[in-house]
Amino acid sequence: MAETILEISNLDVRFAADDGEVHAVRQVSLKVAKGETLAIVGESGSGKSQTMMAIMGLLAVNGRVTGSAHYRGQELVGLPVKKLNDIRGGKITMIFQEPMTSLDPLYTIGDQIAEPIRFHRKVSKADAKQRVLDLLRLVQIPEPERRMTSIRIEMSGGQRQRVMIAMALA
């Protein structure tokens, strides 16, 4: 039997609003074993992103999550931010649907990919730069040395999505 990597049980996400409470996610339960791939699909507004944001501790300030989410046996719901930061980006990451709004317009692509590498791997700038180039090649960004210095508006939508994948792999 394969090791369970992620297990979510009875997850609810609610948001406080001026006119009451919005119940965005209701009783989501799922399990992902090592080597398994799970796709969460649904129409816009069905709670896919909020489910993942909740388990990563990234809900808006008016959001509240109940239920349970275990990553390799460790409870994520209610975990202090410092401990979540050790997991987010290093063990679990999220590729957002719209990279134009996910990539910072003020920083180069290379800097944005290097940030999680430097934070989680504690490597030198030179080593991080080499890893960024390797990742850009892996996701098939043409001319990775030149593209490292690009900003998001200088890339196509497909290239921006590949940059987000590279960031997740970083």
mmCIF file of C-alpha atoms in Angstrom:
data_model
loop_
_atom_site.group_PDB
_atom_site.id
_atom_site.type_symbol
_atom_site.label_atom_id
_atom_site.label_comp_id
_atom_site.label_asym_id
_atom_site.label_seq_id
_atom_site.Cartn_x
_atom_site.Cartn_y
_atom_site.Cartn_z
ATOM 1 C CA MET A 1 0.000 0.000 0.000
ATOM 2 C CA ALA A 2 1.414 3.382 -1.055
ATOM 3 C CA GLU A 3 2.146 6.095 1.490
ATOM 4 C CA THR A 4 -0.553 8.772 1.789
ATOM 5 C CA ILE A 5 0.972 12.122 0.870
ATOM 6 C CA LEU A 6 -2.079 14.359 1.309
ATOM 7 C CA GLU A 7 -5.331 13.623 3.086
ATOM 8 C CA ILE A 8 -8.110 16.174 3.397
ATOM 9 C CA SER A 9 -11.137 15.395 5.552
ATOM 10 C CA ASN A 10 -14.387 17.354 5.863
ATOM 11 C CA LEU A 11 -12.790 20.622 4.803
ATOM 12 C CA ASP A 12 -15.053 23.669 4.942
ATOM 13 C CA VAL A 13 -14.097 27.187 3.900
ATOM 14 C CA ARG A 14 -16.193 30.208 4.825
ATOM 15 C CA PHE A 15 -15.729 33.922 4.313
ATOM 16 C CA ALA A 16 -17.205 36.707 6.402
ATOM 17 C CA ALA A 17 -18.992 39.230 4.202
ATOM 18 C CA ASP A 18 -20.925 42.423 4.902
ATOM 19 C CA ASP A 19 -24.226 40.639 4.291
ATOM 20 C CA GLY A 20 -23.407 37.420 6.142
ATOM 21 C CA GLU A 21 -21.210 34.429 5.618
ATOM 22 C CA VAL A 22 -20.265 32.837 2.285
ATOM 23 C CA HIS A 23 -19.795 29.084 2.463
ATOM 24 C CA ALA A 24 -17.273 28.565 -0.361
ATOM 25 C CA VAL A 25 -16.212 24.935 0.203
ATOM 26 C CA ARG A 26 -18.371 22.243 1.783
ATOM 27 C CA GLN A 27 -17.109 18.994 3.278
ATOM 28 C CA VAL A 28 -14.293 18.225 0.825
ATOM 29 C CA SER A 29 -12.492 14.961 1.503
ATOM 30 C CA LEU A 30 -9.772 13.414 -0.635
ATOM 31 C CA LYS A 31 -6.656 11.316 -0.379
ATOM 32 C CA VAL A 32 -3.549 11.322 -2.592
ATOM 33 C CA ALA A 33 -1.052 8.478 -2.332
ATOM 34 C CA LYS A 34 2.613 8.572 -3.311
ATOM 35 C CA GLY A 35 2.934 8.316 -7.106
ATOM 36 C CA GLU A 36 -0.706 9.269 -7.672
ATOM 37 C CA THR A 37 -1.954 12.280 -9.593
ATOM 38 C CA LEU A 38 -5.220 13.945 -8.688
ATOM 39 C CA ALA A 39 -6.986 16.562 -10.785
ATOM 40 C CA ILE A 40 -9.555 18.783 -9.145
ATOM 41 C CA VAL A 41 -11.951 20.070 -11.767
ATOM 42 C CA GLY A 42 -15.097 22.132 -11.638
ATOM 43 C CA GLU A 43 -16.710 25.230 -12.943
ATOM 44 C CA SER A 44 -15.527 28.702 -12.046
ATOM 45 C CA GLY A 45 -16.399 29.555 -8.461
ATOM 46 C CA SER A 46 -16.831 25.937 -7.353
ATOM 47 C CA GLY A 47 -14.117 26.196 -4.667
ATOM 48 C CA LYS A 48 -11.123 24.470 -6.283
ATOM 49 C CA SER A 49 -8.655 27.256 -5.581
ATOM 50 C CA GLN A 50 -10.083 28.051 -2.145
ATOM 51 C CA THR A 51 -9.679 24.401 -1.132
ATOM 52 C CA MET A 52 -5.993 24.476 -1.972
ATOM 53 C CA MET A 53 -5.490 27.979 -0.558
ATOM 54 C CA ALA A 54 -7.060 26.807 2.706
ATOM 55 C CA ILE A 55 -4.729 23.844 3.167
ATOM 56 C CA MET A 56 -1.718 26.043 2.404
ATOM 57 C CA GLY A 57 -2.809 28.712 4.890
ATOM 58 C CA LEU A 58 -3.271 31.328 2.180
ATOM 59 C CA LEU A 59 -6.895 32.350 2.679
ATOM 60 C CA ALA A 60 -7.857 36.014 2.753
ATOM 61 C CA VAL A 61 -8.075 37.528 6.247
ATOM 62 C CA ASN A 62 -11.870 37.119 6.279
ATOM 63 C CA GLY A 63 -11.564 33.388 5.516
ATOM 64 C CA ARG A 64 -12.011 30.579 7.996
ATOM 65 C CA VAL A 65 -11.249 26.904 7.494
ATOM 66 C CA THR A 66 -12.465 23.912 9.463
ATOM 67 C CA GLY A 67 -11.764 20.255 8.953
ATOM 68 C CA SER A 68 -8.445 18.574 8.517
ATOM 69 C CA ALA A 69 -5.603 18.477 5.988
ATOM 70 C CA HIS A 70 -2.609 16.232 6.610
ATOM 71 C CA TYR A 71 0.557 16.390 4.543
ATOM 72 C CA ARG A 72 2.634 13.258 5.190
ATOM 73 C CA GLY A 73 0.844 12.935 8.514
ATOM 74 C CA GLN A 74 1.314 16.546 9.658
ATOM 75 C CA GLU A 75 -1.808 18.604 10.233
ATOM 76 C CA LEU A 76 -1.769 21.780 8.141
ATOM 77 C CA VAL A 77 -4.994 23.443 9.285
ATOM 78 C CA GLY A 78 -4.083 25.791 12.124
ATOM 79 C CA LEU A 79 -0.340 25.252 11.759
ATOM 80 C CA PRO A 80 1.629 28.401 12.695
ATOM 81 C CA VAL A 81 2.859 30.461 9.735
ATOM 82 C CA LYS A 82 6.533 29.778 10.473
ATOM 83 C CA LYS A 83 5.966 26.019 10.282
ATOM 84 C CA LEU A 84 3.736 26.411 7.220
ATOM 85 C CA ASN A 85 6.527 28.361 5.512
ATOM 86 C CA ASP A 86 8.806 25.355 5.926
ATOM 87 C CA ILE A 87 6.279 23.289 3.955
ATOM 88 C CA ARG A 88 4.938 25.858 1.465
ATOM 89 C CA GLY A 89 7.141 26.192 -1.555
ATOM 90 C CA GLY A 90 9.538 23.527 -0.306
ATOM 91 C CA LYS A 91 7.149 20.568 -0.108
ATOM 92 C CA ILE A 92 3.793 21.822 -1.409
ATOM 93 C CA THR A 93 3.205 24.473 -4.014
ATOM 94 C CA MET A 94 0.339 25.754 -6.087
ATOM 95 C CA ILE A 95 0.351 26.741 -9.725
ATOM 96 C CA PHE A 96 -2.217 29.479 -10.061
ATOM 97 C CA GLN A 97 -4.557 29.512 -13.018
ATOM 98 C CA GLU A 98 -3.645 32.991 -14.252
ATOM 99 C CA PRO A 99 0.103 33.612 -14.272
ATOM 100 C CA MET A 100 -0.287 37.245 -15.343
ATOM 101 C CA THR A 101 -1.668 38.073 -11.908
ATOM 102 C CA SER A 102 0.571 35.588 -10.070
ATOM 103 C CA LEU A 103 3.896 36.898 -11.358
ATOM 104 C CA ASP A 104 5.157 40.139 -9.850
ATOM 105 C CA PRO A 105 5.382 42.862 -12.517
ATOM 106 C CA LEU A 106 8.367 44.508 -10.808
ATOM 107 C CA TYR A 107 10.730 41.535 -10.690
ATOM 108 C CA THR A 108 12.445 39.542 -13.392
ATOM 109 C CA ILE A 109 11.390 35.990 -14.107
ATOM 110 C CA GLY A 110 14.804 34.785 -12.914
ATOM 111 C CA ASP A 111 14.476 36.588 -9.583
ATOM 112 C CA GLN A 112 11.008 35.151 -9.006
ATOM 113 C CA ILE A 113 12.115 31.586 -9.695
ATOM 114 C CA ALA A 114 15.292 32.041 -7.614
ATOM 115 C CA GLU A 115 13.402 33.301 -4.543
ATOM 116 C CA PRO A 116 12.028 29.914 -3.387
ATOM 117 C CA ILE A 117 15.331 28.248 -4.247
ATOM 118 C CA ARG A 118 17.272 30.677 -2.063
ATOM 119 C CA PHE A 119 14.664 30.548 0.725
ATOM 120 C CA HIS A 120 14.226 26.779 0.940
ATOM 121 C CA ARG A 121 17.600 25.488 -0.221
ATOM 122 C CA LYS A 122 19.894 28.139 1.303
ATOM 123 C CA VAL A 123 22.193 28.233 -1.750
ATOM 124 C CA SER A 124 24.428 30.969 -3.171
ATOM 125 C CA LYS A 125 23.184 33.402 -5.804
ATOM 126 C CA ALA A 126 25.369 31.679 -8.413
ATOM 127 C CA ASP A 127 23.963 28.243 -7.570
ATOM 128 C CA ALA A 128 20.413 29.609 -7.594
ATOM 129 C CA LYS A 129 21.014 31.226 -10.998
ATOM 130 C CA GLN A 130 22.237 27.904 -12.393
ATOM 131 C CA ARG A 131 19.177 26.122 -10.987
ATOM 132 C CA VAL A 132 16.902 28.760 -12.550
ATOM 133 C CA LEU A 133 18.541 28.189 -15.941
ATOM 134 C CA ASP A 134 18.124 24.429 -15.534
ATOM 135 C CA LEU A 135 14.442 24.852 -14.669
ATOM 136 C CA LEU A 136 13.786 27.215 -17.584
ATOM 137 C CA ARG A 137 15.339 24.634 -19.903
ATOM 138 C CA LEU A 138 13.285 21.875 -18.297
ATOM 139 C CA VAL A 139 10.016 23.710 -18.980
ATOM 140 C CA GLN A 140 11.245 24.536 -22.494
ATOM 141 C CA ILE A 141 11.552 28.298 -22.283
ATOM 142 C CA PRO A 142 13.566 29.365 -25.349
ATOM 143 C CA GLU A 143 16.778 31.322 -24.736
ATOM 144 C CA PRO A 144 16.699 30.850 -20.948
ATOM 145 C CA GLU A 145 19.759 33.057 -20.340
ATOM 146 C CA ARG A 146 17.962 35.986 -21.987
ATOM 147 C CA ARG A 147 14.552 35.160 -20.512
ATOM 148 C CA MET A 148 15.891 35.200 -16.960
ATOM 149 C CA THR A 149 15.994 38.986 -17.192
ATOM 150 C CA SER A 150 12.516 39.309 -18.723
ATOM 151 C CA ILE A 151 9.492 40.571 -16.834
ATOM 152 C CA ARG A 152 6.049 38.988 -17.161
ATOM 153 C CA ILE A 153 4.698 41.283 -19.900
ATOM 154 C CA GLU A 154 7.609 40.318 -22.145
ATOM 155 C CA MET A 155 6.450 36.705 -22.262
ATOM 156 C CA SER A 156 3.503 34.949 -23.878
ATOM 157 C CA GLY A 157 0.727 33.433 -21.781
ATOM 158 C CA GLY A 158 2.084 29.937 -22.362
ATOM 159 C CA GLN A 159 5.591 31.007 -21.362
ATOM 160 C CA ARG A 160 4.245 32.632 -18.185
ATOM 161 C CA GLN A 161 2.461 29.382 -17.336
ATOM 162 C CA ARG A 162 5.731 27.488 -17.844
ATOM 163 C CA VAL A 163 7.474 29.968 -15.548
ATOM 164 C CA MET A 164 4.860 29.171 -12.887
ATOM 165 C CA ILE A 165 5.622 25.453 -13.357
ATOM 166 C CA ALA A 166 9.338 26.191 -13.001
ATOM 167 C CA MET A 167 8.610 28.085 -9.779
ATOM 168 C CA ALA A 168 6.636 25.116 -8.459
ATOM 169 C CA LEU A 169 9.514 22.781 -9.302
ATOM 170 C CA ALA A 170 12.008 25.154 -7.663
#
